[in-house]
Amino acid sequence: AQSVTQLGSHVSVSEGALVLLRCNYSSSVPPYLFWYVQYPNQGLQLLLKYTSAATLVKGINGFEAEFKKSETSFHLTKPSAHMSDAAEYFCAVSISLGYSTLTFGKGTMLLVSP
Amino acid sequence: EAGVTQFPSHSVIEKGQTVTLRCDPISGHDNLYWYRRVMGKEIKFLLHFVKESKQDESGMPNNRFLAERTGGTYSTLKVQPAELEDSGVYFCASSQDGLFYEQYFGPGTRLTVT
């Protein structure tokens, strides 16, 4: 069975500051890991995914995440926050890329102030 | 290419009534998933169709929920009779057949049972 823990239901940063959203996972098999973002009134959009090819994964909009097996973590970062990054972010795990259901964390709302 | 669409976007019903949610996946996607997010909780898997067949319905909460996928195209999720705890956002996702295709999500249907 898989599980995901996202630390912090809300994270506040200033525009231009580093964004760090934390995700820890538990999986009995080598996991596939995902970060999704949900903007208001929109569906979940895939930011990036870890598929065991490389531990540092680059996604859209300047986000990246690093898979650390020893820490069972997959934290999401962005060097400089933009106002448009304000949204809810979800970390998810599955045992395969296709055919497999996603197990989500509770989500982290990112607030960006001017 | 049109994305995953869901109808209605919002639904408010009274306890004991029936509601039917609809999902239209991306054309050609054989896999269709339903997820639900109850307020304050994580997004949870409900069930998975491959074409018109239910591949996995282990997440369905109880027999008040009935999902169908007519001809392997759109899907409906009926809740009958609705209870207060059914309130939440219902997401639909679809993916192509195969192990390496990600899930694309719709905007969700917000269901409120009063």
Short mmCIF file of C-alpha atoms in Angstrom, two decimals:
data_model
loop_
_atom_site.label_atom_id
_atom_site.label_comp_id
_atom_site.label_asym_id
_atom_site.label_seq_id
_atom_site.Cartn_x
_atom_site.Cartn_y
_atom_site.Cartn_z
CA ALA A 1 0.00 0.00 0.00
CA GLN A 2 1.12 3.54 -0.69
CA SER A 3 0.65 6.75 1.24
CA VAL A 4 1.69 10.38 0.90
CA THR A 5 2.24 13.03 3.53
CA GLN A 6 2.39 16.68 2.60
CA LEU A 7 3.71 18.87 5.39
CA GLY A 8 1.80 22.10 5.72
CA SER A 9 -1.71 22.67 4.44
CA HIS A 10 -0.73 26.28 3.63
CA VAL A 11 2.61 27.76 2.66
CA SER A 12 3.10 31.50 2.27
CA VAL A 13 5.97 33.09 0.37
CA SER A 14 6.78 36.48 -1.03
CA GLU A 15 7.09 37.05 -4.72
CA GLY A 16 10.64 36.22 -5.76
CA ALA A 17 11.28 33.95 -2.79
CA LEU A 18 12.12 30.27 -2.89
CA VAL A 19 9.18 27.89 -2.98
CA LEU A 20 9.55 24.61 -1.08
CA LEU A 21 6.61 22.23 -0.77
CA ARG A 22 7.30 19.05 1.12
CA CYS A 23 6.18 15.54 0.25
CA ASN A 24 7.07 12.26 1.89
CA TYR A 25 5.82 8.94 0.61
CA SER A 26 5.52 5.37 1.69
CA SER A 27 5.47 2.57 -0.83
CA SER A 28 6.11 -1.16 -0.67
CA VAL A 29 7.41 -1.16 -4.24
CA PRO A 30 9.52 1.31 -6.20
CA PRO A 31 7.20 4.26 -6.62
CA TYR A 32 6.23 6.59 -9.38
CA LEU A 33 5.78 10.08 -7.96
CA PHE A 34 3.86 13.06 -9.23
CA TRP A 35 3.18 16.67 -8.44
CA TYR A 36 -0.10 18.14 -9.63
CA VAL A 37 -1.29 21.75 -9.40
CA GLN A 38 -4.86 22.96 -9.28
CA TYR A 39 -5.65 26.55 -10.16
CA PRO A 40 -9.07 27.91 -9.17
CA ASN A 41 -11.93 26.40 -11.15
CA GLN A 42 -9.60 24.17 -13.14
CA GLY A 43 -8.69 20.51 -13.12
CA LEU A 44 -5.49 19.06 -11.76
CA GLN A 45 -2.55 19.70 -14.05
CA LEU A 46 0.56 17.58 -14.00
CA LEU A 47 3.64 19.60 -13.01
CA LEU A 48 6.19 16.82 -13.12
CA LYS A 49 6.68 13.12 -12.55
CA TYR A 50 9.42 10.81 -11.31
CA THR A 51 9.77 7.62 -13.32
CA SER A 52 13.11 6.32 -11.99
CA ALA A 53 15.06 7.72 -14.93
CA ALA A 54 16.63 10.63 -13.04
CA THR A 55 16.36 11.70 -9.43
CA LEU A 56 16.11 15.41 -10.25
CA VAL A 57 13.01 16.04 -12.27
CA LYS A 58 12.24 19.29 -14.03
CA GLY A 59 8.67 20.24 -14.73
CA ILE A 60 6.65 23.06 -16.16
CA ASN A 61 6.66 26.66 -14.98
CA GLY A 62 10.15 26.42 -13.50
CA PHE A 63 9.34 23.80 -10.89
CA GLU A 64 11.54 20.86 -10.07
CA ALA A 65 11.57 18.02 -7.57
CA GLU A 66 14.23 15.68 -6.29
CA PHE A 67 13.59 12.04 -5.46
CA LYS A 68 15.50 11.00 -2.33
CA LYS A 69 15.02 7.34 -1.63
CA SER A 70 16.89 7.43 1.69
CA GLU A 71 14.55 10.13 2.95
CA THR A 72 11.45 8.83 1.11
CA SER A 73 10.92 12.37 -0.04
CA PHE A 74 9.95 14.15 -3.24
CA HIS A 75 9.93 17.84 -2.34
CA LEU A 76 8.86 20.43 -4.91
CA THR A 77 10.91 23.59 -5.37
CA LYS A 78 11.01 26.73 -7.46
CA PRO A 79 13.80 29.29 -7.09
CA SER A 80 11.62 32.37 -7.45
CA ALA A 81 7.89 32.51 -6.80
CA HIS A 82 5.52 34.38 -9.10
CA MET A 83 2.08 35.62 -8.21
CA SER A 84 0.71 33.21 -10.80
CA ASP A 85 2.06 30.25 -8.80
CA ALA A 86 -0.64 30.72 -6.18
CA ALA A 87 -2.62 27.48 -6.32
CA GLU A 88 -3.08 24.19 -4.54
CA TYR A 89 -0.39 21.57 -5.04
CA PHE A 90 -0.82 17.83 -4.67
CA CYS A 91 1.81 15.14 -4.35
CA ALA A 92 0.78 11.66 -5.49
CA VAL A 93 2.26 8.18 -5.71
CA SER A 94 1.43 5.16 -7.80
CA ILE A 95 2.99 1.79 -8.53
CA SER A 96 2.99 2.36 -12.27
CA LEU A 97 2.52 5.18 -14.71
CA GLY A 98 -0.48 3.72 -16.41
CA TYR A 99 -3.26 1.42 -15.24
CA SER A 100 -2.59 2.36 -11.68
CA THR A 101 -4.56 4.51 -9.33
CA LEU A 102 -3.01 7.54 -7.75
CA THR A 103 -2.71 7.97 -4.01
CA PHE A 104 -2.71 11.65 -3.10
CA GLY A 105 -1.55 13.74 -0.23
CA LYS A 106 -3.91 16.26 1.36
CA GLY A 107 -2.61 19.12 -0.73
CA THR A 108 -0.74 22.32 0.06
CA MET A 109 -2.14 25.73 -0.74
CA LEU A 110 0.62 28.07 -1.90
CA LEU A 111 -0.01 31.73 -1.16
CA VAL A 112 2.20 34.32 -2.86
CA SER A 113 2.29 37.88 -1.59
CA PRO A 114 3.65 40.90 -3.45
CA GLU B 1 -7.58 18.68 -28.31
CA ALA B 2 -10.41 18.90 -25.80
CA GLY B 3 -9.59 17.95 -22.26
CA VAL B 4 -11.60 15.94 -19.79
CA THR B 5 -14.96 17.58 -19.20
CA GLN B 6 -17.35 17.11 -16.31
CA PHE B 7 -20.95 18.10 -15.85
CA PRO B 8 -22.35 19.74 -13.85
CA SER B 9 -19.68 21.92 -12.32
CA HIS B 10 -21.77 22.33 -9.19
CA SER B 11 -24.74 20.48 -7.78
CA VAL B 12 -26.70 21.17 -4.62
CA ILE B 13 -29.22 18.54 -3.59
CA GLU B 14 -31.09 17.53 -0.47
CA LYS B 15 -30.36 14.43 1.50
CA GLY B 16 -32.21 11.49 0.02
CA GLN B 17 -32.25 12.83 -3.52
CA THR B 18 -30.46 11.34 -6.49
CA VAL B 19 -27.66 12.98 -8.45
CA THR B 20 -25.87 11.88 -11.58
CA LEU B 21 -22.45 13.21 -12.48
CA ARG B 22 -21.07 12.92 -15.97
CA CYS B 23 -17.53 12.68 -17.28
CA ASP B 24 -16.38 12.88 -20.87
CA PRO B 25 -12.80 11.67 -21.20
CA ILE B 26 -10.30 12.73 -23.80
CA SER B 27 -11.17 11.06 -27.08
CA GLY B 28 -9.34 7.75 -27.49
CA HIS B 29 -8.53 7.31 -23.82
CA ASP B 30 -9.49 3.82 -22.75
CA ASN B 31 -8.80 4.38 -19.06
CA LEU B 32 -11.23 6.44 -17.01
CA TYR B 33 -10.92 7.08 -13.29
CA TRP B 34 -13.19 8.64 -10.69
CA TYR B 35 -11.75 10.29 -7.59
CA ARG B 36 -13.36 12.23 -4.76
CA ARG B 37 -12.14 14.88 -2.39
CA VAL B 38 -14.09 15.41 0.77
CA MET B 39 -13.43 18.82 2.34
CA GLY B 40 -10.20 18.89 4.28
CA LYS B 41 -9.19 15.43 3.17
CA GLU B 42 -7.05 14.00 0.42
CA ILE B 43 -8.25 13.11 -3.06
CA LYS B 44 -9.27 9.47 -2.96
CA PHE B 45 -9.70 6.92 -5.71
CA LEU B 46 -13.19 5.59 -6.35
CA LEU B 47 -12.97 3.38 -9.41
CA HIS B 48 -11.25 2.68 -12.71
CA PHE B 49 -12.75 1.72 -16.06
CA VAL B 50 -10.90 0.19 -18.95
CA LYS B 51 -13.16 0.87 -21.88
CA GLU B 52 -16.60 -0.15 -20.62
CA SER B 53 -15.38 -2.61 -17.98
CA LYS B 54 -14.78 -1.87 -14.32
CA GLN B 55 -11.14 -2.70 -13.69
CA ASP B 56 -11.09 -1.68 -10.05
CA GLU B 57 -13.94 -0.40 -7.92
CA SER B 58 -12.31 -0.94 -4.57
CA GLY B 59 -12.67 2.72 -3.63
CA MET B 60 -16.43 2.96 -4.00
CA PRO B 61 -17.75 3.87 -0.55
CA ASN B 62 -20.97 1.84 -0.58
CA ASN B 63 -23.76 0.56 -2.80
CA ARG B 64 -25.39 3.98 -3.03
CA PHE B 65 -22.80 4.78 -5.67
CA LEU B 66 -23.22 3.37 -9.17
CA ALA B 67 -20.82 4.06 -12.02
CA GLU B 68 -21.31 3.22 -15.64
CA ARG B 69 -19.40 3.79 -18.81
CA THR B 70 -21.55 3.44 -21.87
CA GLY B 71 -19.79 2.00 -24.88
CA GLY B 72 -16.44 2.89 -23.44
CA THR B 73 -16.98 6.59 -23.96
CA TYR B 74 -18.46 8.89 -21.32
CA SER B 75 -19.09 7.79 -17.77
CA THR B 76 -21.73 8.58 -15.20
CA LEU B 77 -21.58 8.34 -11.44
CA LYS B 78 -24.94 8.15 -9.72
CA VAL B 79 -25.46 8.66 -6.03
CA GLN B 80 -28.79 7.35 -4.78
CA PRO B 81 -29.91 8.27 -2.20
CA ALA B 82 -27.43 11.01 -1.37
CA GLU B 83 -26.23 11.47 2.20
CA LEU B 84 -24.56 14.46 3.84
CA GLU B 85 -21.17 12.76 3.87
CA ASP B 86 -21.25 12.45 0.07
CA SER B 87 -20.53 16.15 -0.25
CA GLY B 88 -17.22 16.90 -1.90
CA VAL B 89 -15.54 17.41 -5.24
CA TYR B 90 -15.70 14.52 -7.68
CA PHE B 91 -12.89 14.38 -10.19
CA CYS B 92 -12.69 12.36 -13.35
CA ALA B 93 -9.44 11.51 -15.10
CA SER B 94 -8.54 9.64 -18.25
CA SER B 95 -5.43 8.14 -19.76
CA GLN B 96 -4.35 6.27 -22.84
CA ASP B 97 -3.91 2.55 -22.77
CA GLY B 98 -0.46 1.41 -21.71
CA LEU B 99 1.95 1.64 -18.82
CA PHE B 100 3.50 5.01 -19.55
CA TYR B 101 0.60 7.37 -20.01
CA GLU B 102 -0.31 9.90 -17.38
CA GLN B 103 -3.77 10.71 -16.14
CA TYR B 104 -5.45 13.92 -17.28
CA PHE B 105 -7.96 15.40 -14.88
CA GLY B 106 -11.20 17.25 -15.38
CA PRO B 107 -12.18 20.34 -13.36
CA GLY B 108 -14.37 18.35 -11.01
CA THR B 109 -17.99 18.49 -9.92
CA ARG B 110 -18.64 20.08 -6.56
CA LEU B 111 -21.49 18.20 -4.88
CA THR B 112 -23.21 19.67 -1.85
CA VAL B 113 -25.78 17.59 -0.01
CA THR B 114 -27.91 19.56 2.45
#
